[in-house]
Short mmCIF file of C-alpha atoms in Angstrom, two decimals:
data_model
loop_
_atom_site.label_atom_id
_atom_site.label_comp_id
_atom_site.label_asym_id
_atom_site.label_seq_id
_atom_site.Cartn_x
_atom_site.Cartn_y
_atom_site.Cartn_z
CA UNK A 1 19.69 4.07 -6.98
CA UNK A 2 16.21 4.49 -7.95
CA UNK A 3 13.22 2.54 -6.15
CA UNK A 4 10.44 3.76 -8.37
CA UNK A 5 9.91 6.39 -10.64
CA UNK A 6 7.36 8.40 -12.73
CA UNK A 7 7.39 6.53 -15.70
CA UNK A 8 6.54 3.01 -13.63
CA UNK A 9 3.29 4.87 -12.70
CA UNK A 10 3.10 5.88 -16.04
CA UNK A 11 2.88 2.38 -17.06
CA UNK A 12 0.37 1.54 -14.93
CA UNK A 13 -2.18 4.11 -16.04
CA UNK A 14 -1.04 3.09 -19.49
CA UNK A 15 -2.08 -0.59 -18.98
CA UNK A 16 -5.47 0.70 -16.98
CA UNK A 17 -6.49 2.91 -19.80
CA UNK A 18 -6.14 -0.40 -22.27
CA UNK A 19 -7.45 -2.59 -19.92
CA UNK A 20 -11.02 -3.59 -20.82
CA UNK A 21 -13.00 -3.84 -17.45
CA UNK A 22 -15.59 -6.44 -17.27
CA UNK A 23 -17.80 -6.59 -13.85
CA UNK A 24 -18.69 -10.12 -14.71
CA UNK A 25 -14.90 -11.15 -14.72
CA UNK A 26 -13.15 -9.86 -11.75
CA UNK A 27 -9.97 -10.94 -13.40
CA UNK A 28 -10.53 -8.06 -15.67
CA UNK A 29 -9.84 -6.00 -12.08
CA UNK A 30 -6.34 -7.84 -11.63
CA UNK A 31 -3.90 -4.44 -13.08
CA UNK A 32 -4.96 -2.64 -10.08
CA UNK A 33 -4.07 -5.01 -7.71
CA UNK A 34 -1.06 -5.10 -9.65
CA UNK A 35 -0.29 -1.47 -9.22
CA UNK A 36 -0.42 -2.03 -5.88
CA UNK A 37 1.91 -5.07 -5.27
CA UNK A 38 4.26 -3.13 -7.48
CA UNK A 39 4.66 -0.43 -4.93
CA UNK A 40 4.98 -2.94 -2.51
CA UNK A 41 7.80 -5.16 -4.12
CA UNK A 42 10.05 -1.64 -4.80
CA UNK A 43 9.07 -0.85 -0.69
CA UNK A 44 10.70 -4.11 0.04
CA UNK A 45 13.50 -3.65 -2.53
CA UNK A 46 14.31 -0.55 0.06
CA UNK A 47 14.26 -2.76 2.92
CA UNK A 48 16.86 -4.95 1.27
CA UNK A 49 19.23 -1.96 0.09
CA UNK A 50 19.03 -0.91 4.33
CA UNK A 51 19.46 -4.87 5.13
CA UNK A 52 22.69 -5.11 3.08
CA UNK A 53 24.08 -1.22 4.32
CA UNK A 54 23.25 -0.02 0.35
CA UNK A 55 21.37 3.34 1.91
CA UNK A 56 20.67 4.13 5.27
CA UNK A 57 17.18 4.28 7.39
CA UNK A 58 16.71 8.43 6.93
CA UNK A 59 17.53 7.96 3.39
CA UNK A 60 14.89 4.70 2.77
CA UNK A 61 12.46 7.40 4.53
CA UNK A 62 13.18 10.03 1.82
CA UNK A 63 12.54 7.59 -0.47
CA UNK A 64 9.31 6.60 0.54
CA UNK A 65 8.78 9.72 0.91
CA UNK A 66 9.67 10.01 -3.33
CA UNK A 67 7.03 7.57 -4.10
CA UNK A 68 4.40 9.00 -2.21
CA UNK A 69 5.33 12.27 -4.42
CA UNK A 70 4.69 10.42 -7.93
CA UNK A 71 0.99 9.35 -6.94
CA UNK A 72 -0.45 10.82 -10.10
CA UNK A 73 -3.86 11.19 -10.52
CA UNK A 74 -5.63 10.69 -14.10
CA UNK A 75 -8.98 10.29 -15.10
CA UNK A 76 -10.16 7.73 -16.96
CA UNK A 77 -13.35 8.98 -18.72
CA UNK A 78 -14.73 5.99 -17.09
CA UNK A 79 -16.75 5.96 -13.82
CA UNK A 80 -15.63 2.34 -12.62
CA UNK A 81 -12.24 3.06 -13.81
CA UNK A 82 -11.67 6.42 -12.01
CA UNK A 83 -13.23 4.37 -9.11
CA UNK A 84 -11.11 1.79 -8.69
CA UNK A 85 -7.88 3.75 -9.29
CA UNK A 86 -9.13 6.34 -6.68
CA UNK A 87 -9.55 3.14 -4.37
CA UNK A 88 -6.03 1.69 -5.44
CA UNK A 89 -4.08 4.99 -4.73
CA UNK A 90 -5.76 5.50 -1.21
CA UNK A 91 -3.92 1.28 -0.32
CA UNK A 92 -1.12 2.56 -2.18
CA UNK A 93 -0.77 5.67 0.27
CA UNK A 94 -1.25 3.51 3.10
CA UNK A 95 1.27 0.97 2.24
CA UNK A 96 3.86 3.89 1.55
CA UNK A 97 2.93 5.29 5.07
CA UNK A 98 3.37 1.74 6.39
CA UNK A 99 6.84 1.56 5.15
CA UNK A 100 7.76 5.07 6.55
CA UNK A 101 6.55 4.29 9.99
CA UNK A 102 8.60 0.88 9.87
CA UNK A 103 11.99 2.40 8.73
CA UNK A 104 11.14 5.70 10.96
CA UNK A 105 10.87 2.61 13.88
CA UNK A 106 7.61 4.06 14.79
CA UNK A 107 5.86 0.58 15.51
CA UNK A 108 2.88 1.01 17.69
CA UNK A 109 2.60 -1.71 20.63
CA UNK A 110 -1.30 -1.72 20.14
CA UNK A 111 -2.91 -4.38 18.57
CA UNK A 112 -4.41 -4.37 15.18
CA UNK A 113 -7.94 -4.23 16.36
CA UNK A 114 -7.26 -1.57 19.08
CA UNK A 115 -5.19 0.32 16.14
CA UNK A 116 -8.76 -0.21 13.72
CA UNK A 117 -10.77 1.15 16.46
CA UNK A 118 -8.85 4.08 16.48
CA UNK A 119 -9.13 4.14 12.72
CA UNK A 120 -12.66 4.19 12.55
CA UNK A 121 -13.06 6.70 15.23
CA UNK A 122 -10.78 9.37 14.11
CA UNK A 123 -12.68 8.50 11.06
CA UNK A 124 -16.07 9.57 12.58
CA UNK A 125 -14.61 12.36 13.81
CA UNK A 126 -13.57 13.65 10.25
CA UNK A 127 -9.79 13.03 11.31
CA UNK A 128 -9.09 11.50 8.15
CA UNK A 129 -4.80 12.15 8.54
CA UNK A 130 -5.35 10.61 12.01
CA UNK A 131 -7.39 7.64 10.64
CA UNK A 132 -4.87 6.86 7.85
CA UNK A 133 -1.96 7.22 10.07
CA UNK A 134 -3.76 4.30 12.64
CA UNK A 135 -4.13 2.17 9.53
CA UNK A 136 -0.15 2.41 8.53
CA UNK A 137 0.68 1.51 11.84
CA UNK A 138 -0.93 -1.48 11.27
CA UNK A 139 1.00 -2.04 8.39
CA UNK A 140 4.26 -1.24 10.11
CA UNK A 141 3.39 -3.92 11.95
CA UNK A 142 2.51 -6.18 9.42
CA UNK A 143 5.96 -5.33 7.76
CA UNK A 144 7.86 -5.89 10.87
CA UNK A 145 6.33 -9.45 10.79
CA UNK A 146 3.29 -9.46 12.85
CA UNK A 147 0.09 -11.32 11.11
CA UNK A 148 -2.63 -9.34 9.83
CA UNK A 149 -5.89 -10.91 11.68
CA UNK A 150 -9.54 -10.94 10.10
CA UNK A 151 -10.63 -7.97 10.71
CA UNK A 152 -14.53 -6.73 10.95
CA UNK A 153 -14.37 -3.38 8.71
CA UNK A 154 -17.96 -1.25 8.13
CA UNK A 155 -18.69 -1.57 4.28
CA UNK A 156 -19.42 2.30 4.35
CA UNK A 157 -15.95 3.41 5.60
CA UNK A 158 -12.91 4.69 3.82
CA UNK A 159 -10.33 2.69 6.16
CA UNK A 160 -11.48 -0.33 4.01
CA UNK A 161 -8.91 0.69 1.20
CA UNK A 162 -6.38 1.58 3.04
CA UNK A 163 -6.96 -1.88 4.92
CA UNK A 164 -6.70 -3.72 1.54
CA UNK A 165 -2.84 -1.44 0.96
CA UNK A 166 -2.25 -3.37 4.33
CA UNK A 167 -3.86 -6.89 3.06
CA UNK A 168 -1.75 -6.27 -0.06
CA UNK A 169 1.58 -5.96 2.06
CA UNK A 170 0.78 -9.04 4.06
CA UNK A 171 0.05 -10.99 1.12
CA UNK A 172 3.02 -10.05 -0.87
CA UNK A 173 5.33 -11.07 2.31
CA UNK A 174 3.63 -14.57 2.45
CA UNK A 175 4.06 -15.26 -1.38
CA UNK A 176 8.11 -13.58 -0.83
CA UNK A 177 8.34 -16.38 1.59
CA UNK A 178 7.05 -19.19 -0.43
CA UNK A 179 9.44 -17.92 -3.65
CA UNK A 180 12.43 -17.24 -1.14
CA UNK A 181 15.39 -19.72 -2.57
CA UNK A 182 16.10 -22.16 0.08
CA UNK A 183 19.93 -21.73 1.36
#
């Protein structure tokens, strides 16, 4: 059973590198969100396979694990481009390390803005692993249900994309909820 695989991401540089980006129309911007709630819905897909006894935790966690592997890197030839996908791949890192920390069962019992203060100050610190690991346990949370508050992040700082991977997942559970089929 295969979650995601090389030639999704494929696709999605594909579609970036014919997408005509417009600063005027953010909907121009839309693939890379995209790319990102694509990660998220084959995360989930993994959640279900462990729900209904299709593959066990450890093996979800290798398969995160997969995903995080295929992360490719291109470049563009265009500043904005390159940019944005740099951004995009940083949420999509922190969603994948979101969804390793939730089927690892590693939910922290901080709360989000004690977990973003951490975030920010293993930032300062240069701590970078440290920062981005405070930040998925955010999103473990998220994932496990918990609601993803407003949160006051410095313009300046690079927890801010790994905060939208986070956004992303908490977004993509309220719309699963709205399009669940009602039993």
């Amino acid at each position: 059973m295969e979650f995601y695989s090389q030639s999704r991401f494929s696709n999605w540089v594909n579609k970036i590198a014919e997408t005509e980006l417009d600063e005027d129309n953010p909907e121009t911007f839309a693939v890379f969100d995209q790319m990102l709630e694509d990660v998220i819905i084959a995360c989930l897909s993994i959640i279900r396979a462990v729900k209904e006894r299709e593959i066990r935790k450890a093996d979800a966690v290798k398969e995160v694990e997969k995903i995080l592997g295929l992360i490719p890197n291109h470049d563009f030839g265009d500043e904005l481009k390159n940019e944005l996908f740099q951004f995009t791949l940083e949420s999509i890192k922190a969603v994948l390390l979101s969804f390793r920390l939730y089927f690892e069962g590693k939910i922290s019992k901080k709360s989000f803005e004690a977990l973003l203060k951490d975030a920010l100050k293993k930032e300062q610190s240069g701590d970078y692993e440290g920062s981005l690991n405070a930040v998925a346990q955010m999103g473990a949370k998220v994932i496990k249900g918990e609601q993803l508050p407003e949160l006051d992040i410095p313009e300046d700082s690079a927890v801010i994309s790994w905060i939208d991977g986070i956004d992303a997942i908490s977004s993509v559970l309220e719309l699963s909820k709205i399009d669940a089929p009602t039993e």
